[in-house]
CSV table of C-alpha atoms in Angstrom, one decimal:
chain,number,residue,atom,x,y,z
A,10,UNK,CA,-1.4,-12.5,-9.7
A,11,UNK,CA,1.2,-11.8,-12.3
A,12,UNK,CA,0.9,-7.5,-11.9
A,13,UNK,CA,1.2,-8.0,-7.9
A,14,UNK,CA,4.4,-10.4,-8.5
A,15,UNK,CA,6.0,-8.7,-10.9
A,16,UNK,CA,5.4,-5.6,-8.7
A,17,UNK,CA,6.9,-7.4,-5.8
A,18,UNK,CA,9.6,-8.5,-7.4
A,19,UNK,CA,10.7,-5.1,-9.3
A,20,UNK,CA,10.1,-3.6,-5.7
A,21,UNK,CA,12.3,-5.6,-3.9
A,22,UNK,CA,14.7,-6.3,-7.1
A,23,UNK,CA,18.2,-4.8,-5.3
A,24,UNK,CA,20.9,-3.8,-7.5
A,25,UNK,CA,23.7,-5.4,-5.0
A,26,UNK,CA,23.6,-7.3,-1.9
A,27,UNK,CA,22.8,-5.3,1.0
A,28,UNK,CA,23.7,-5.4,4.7
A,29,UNK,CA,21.1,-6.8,6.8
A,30,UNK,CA,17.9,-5.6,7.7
A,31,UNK,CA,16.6,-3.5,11.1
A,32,UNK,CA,13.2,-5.0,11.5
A,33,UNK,CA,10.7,-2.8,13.9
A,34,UNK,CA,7.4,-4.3,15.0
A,35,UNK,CA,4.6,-1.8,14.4
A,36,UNK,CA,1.8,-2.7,16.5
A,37,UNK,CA,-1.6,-1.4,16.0
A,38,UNK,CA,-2.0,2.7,15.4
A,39,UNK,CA,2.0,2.4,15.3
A,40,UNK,CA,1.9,1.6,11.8
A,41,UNK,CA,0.1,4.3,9.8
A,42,UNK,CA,2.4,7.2,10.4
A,43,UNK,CA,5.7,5.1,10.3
A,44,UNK,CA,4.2,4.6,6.7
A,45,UNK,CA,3.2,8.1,6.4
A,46,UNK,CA,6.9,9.4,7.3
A,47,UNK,CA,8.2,6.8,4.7
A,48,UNK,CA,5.6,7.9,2.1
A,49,UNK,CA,6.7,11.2,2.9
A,50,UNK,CA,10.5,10.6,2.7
A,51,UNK,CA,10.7,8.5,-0.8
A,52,UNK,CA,12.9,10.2,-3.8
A,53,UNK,CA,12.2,7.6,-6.3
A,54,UNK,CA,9.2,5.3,-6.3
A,55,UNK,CA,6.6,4.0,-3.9
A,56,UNK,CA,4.8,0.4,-4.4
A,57,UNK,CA,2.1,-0.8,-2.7
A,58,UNK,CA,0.2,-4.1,-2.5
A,59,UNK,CA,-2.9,-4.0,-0.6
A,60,UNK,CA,-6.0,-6.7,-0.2
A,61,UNK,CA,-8.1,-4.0,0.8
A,62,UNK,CA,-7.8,-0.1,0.3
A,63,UNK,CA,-10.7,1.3,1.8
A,64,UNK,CA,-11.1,5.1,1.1
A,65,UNK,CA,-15.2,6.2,1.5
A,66,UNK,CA,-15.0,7.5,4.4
A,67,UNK,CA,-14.9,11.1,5.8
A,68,UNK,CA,-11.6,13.2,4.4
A,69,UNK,CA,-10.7,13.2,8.3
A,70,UNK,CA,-10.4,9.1,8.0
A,71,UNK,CA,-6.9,7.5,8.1
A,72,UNK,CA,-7.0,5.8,4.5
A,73,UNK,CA,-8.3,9.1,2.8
A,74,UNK,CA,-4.7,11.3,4.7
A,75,UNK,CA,-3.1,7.9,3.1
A,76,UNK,CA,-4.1,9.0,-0.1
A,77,UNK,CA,-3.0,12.3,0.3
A,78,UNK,CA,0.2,11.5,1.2
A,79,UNK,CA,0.8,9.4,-1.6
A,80,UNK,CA,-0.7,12.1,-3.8
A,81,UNK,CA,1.6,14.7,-2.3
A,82,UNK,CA,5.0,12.1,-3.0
A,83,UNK,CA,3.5,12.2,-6.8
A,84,UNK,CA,3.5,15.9,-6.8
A,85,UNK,CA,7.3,15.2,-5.8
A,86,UNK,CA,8.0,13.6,-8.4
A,87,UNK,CA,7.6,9.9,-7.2
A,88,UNK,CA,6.6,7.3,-8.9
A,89,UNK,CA,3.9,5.9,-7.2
A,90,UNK,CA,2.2,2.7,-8.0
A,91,UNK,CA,-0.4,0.7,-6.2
A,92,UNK,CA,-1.6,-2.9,-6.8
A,93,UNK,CA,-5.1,-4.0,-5.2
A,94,UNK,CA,-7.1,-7.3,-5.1
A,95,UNK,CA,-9.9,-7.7,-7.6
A,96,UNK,CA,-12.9,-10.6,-8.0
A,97,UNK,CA,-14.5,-10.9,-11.1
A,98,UNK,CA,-18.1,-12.2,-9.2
A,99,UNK,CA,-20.9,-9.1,-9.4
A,100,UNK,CA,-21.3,-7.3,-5.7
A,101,UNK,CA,-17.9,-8.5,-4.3
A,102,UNK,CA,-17.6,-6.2,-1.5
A,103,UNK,CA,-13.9,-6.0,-1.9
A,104,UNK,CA,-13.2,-5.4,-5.4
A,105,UNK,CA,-16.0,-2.7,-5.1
A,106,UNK,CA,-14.2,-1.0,-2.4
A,107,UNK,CA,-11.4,-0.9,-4.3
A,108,UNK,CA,-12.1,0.0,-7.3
A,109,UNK,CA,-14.0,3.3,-5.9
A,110,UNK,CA,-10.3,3.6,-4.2
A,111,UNK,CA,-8.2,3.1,-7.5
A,112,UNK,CA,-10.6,6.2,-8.8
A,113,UNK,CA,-9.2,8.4,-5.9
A,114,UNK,CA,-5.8,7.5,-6.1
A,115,UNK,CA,-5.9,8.0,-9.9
A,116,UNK,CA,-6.9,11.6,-10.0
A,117,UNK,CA,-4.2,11.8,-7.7
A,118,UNK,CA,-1.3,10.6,-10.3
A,119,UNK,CA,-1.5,7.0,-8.9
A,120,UNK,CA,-0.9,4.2,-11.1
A,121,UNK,CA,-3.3,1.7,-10.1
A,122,UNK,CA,-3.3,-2.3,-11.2
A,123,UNK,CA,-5.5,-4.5,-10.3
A,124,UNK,CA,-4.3,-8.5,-9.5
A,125,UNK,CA,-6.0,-11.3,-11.6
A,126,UNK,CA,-9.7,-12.0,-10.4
A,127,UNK,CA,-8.5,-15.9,-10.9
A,128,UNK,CA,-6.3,-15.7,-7.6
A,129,UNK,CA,-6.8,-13.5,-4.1
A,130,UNK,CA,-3.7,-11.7,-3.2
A,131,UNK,CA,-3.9,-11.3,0.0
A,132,UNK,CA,-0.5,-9.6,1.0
A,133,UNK,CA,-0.7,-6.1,2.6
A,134,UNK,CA,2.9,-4.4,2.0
A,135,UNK,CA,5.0,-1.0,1.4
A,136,UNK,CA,8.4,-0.8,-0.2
A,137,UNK,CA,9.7,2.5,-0.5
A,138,UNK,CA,13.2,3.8,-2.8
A,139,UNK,CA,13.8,-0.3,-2.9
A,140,UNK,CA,15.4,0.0,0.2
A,141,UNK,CA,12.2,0.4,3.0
A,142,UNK,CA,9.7,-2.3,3.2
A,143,UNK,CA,6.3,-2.6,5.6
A,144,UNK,CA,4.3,-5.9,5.6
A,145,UNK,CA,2.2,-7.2,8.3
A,146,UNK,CA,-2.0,-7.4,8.4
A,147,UNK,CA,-2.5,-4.1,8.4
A,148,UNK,CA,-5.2,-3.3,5.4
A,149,UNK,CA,-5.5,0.1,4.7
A,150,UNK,CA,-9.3,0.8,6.0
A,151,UNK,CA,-10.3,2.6,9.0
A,152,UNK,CA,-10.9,-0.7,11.2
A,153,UNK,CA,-7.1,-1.9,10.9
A,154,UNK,CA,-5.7,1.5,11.1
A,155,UNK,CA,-7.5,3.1,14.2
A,156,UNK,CA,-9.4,0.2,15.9
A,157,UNK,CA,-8.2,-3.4,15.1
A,158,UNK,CA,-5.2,-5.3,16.6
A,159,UNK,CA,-2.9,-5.7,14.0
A,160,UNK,CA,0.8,-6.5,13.6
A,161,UNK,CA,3.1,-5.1,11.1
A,162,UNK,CA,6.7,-5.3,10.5
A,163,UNK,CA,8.8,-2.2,9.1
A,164,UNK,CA,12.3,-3.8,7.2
A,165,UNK,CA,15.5,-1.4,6.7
């Protein structure tokens, strides 16, 4: 709990007050390129906080072209970090998931934490340059990004 909070709160963390926020509802497939154009528009740092980070699937799947957009933002010279839910019990189908994830995104630059197995965190967001944030249900697996009803909000 203490990596995805500080995270949050360094994310978030705004150097003066600022004027209030447009709020956009992203419903269903609306989400993943609205996240995908912010990805691709960051100049300084991308954080992430996701329960579950899903990316086994064909290179064609939408949480595999995730991970190469948030590769691509580290070739740009972002600073991209990415916090993901662990479980310290043997076969725990999340923490598996996401730890084959945190190898991906790894060999692409990510840095990759891992919350305390004591506590789920089971937040799903984006902030992007401190400024854009995207938090909803929206898990970043096939089934919430292509099939699932989910509801996210974008803040700016």
């Amino acid at each position: 709990m203490a990596a995805f909070a500080l995270l949050l709160g360094l994310a978030l963390a705004a150097p003066a007050p600022a004027p209030a926020a447009e709020a956009t509802l992203l419903l269903d497939t609306a989400y993943e390129p609205a996240v995908e154009a912010a990805i691709d528009g960051a100049q300084r740092e991308v954080v992430v906080g996701m329960y579950l980070f899903k990316a086994d699937g064909p290179p064609t799947s939408r949480p595999r072209a995730l991970v190469r957009h948030l590769r691509e933002a580290v070739r740009r010279g972002v600073r991209v970090r990415v916090v993901l839910e662990t479980d310290g019990r043997p076969g725990q189908e999340v923490a598996r998931l996401n730890h084959a994830t945190a190898v991906q995104l790894r060999d692409a630059g990510v840095e990759v934490l891992f919350d305390s197995p004591r506590r789920r965190s089971h937040g799903k967001f984006v902030v992007v340059d401190r400024r854009l944030c995207f938090v909803g249900s929206h898990n970043w697996t096939q089934s919430a990004l292509h099939y699932n009803h989910e509801v996210s909000v974008r803040l700016d």
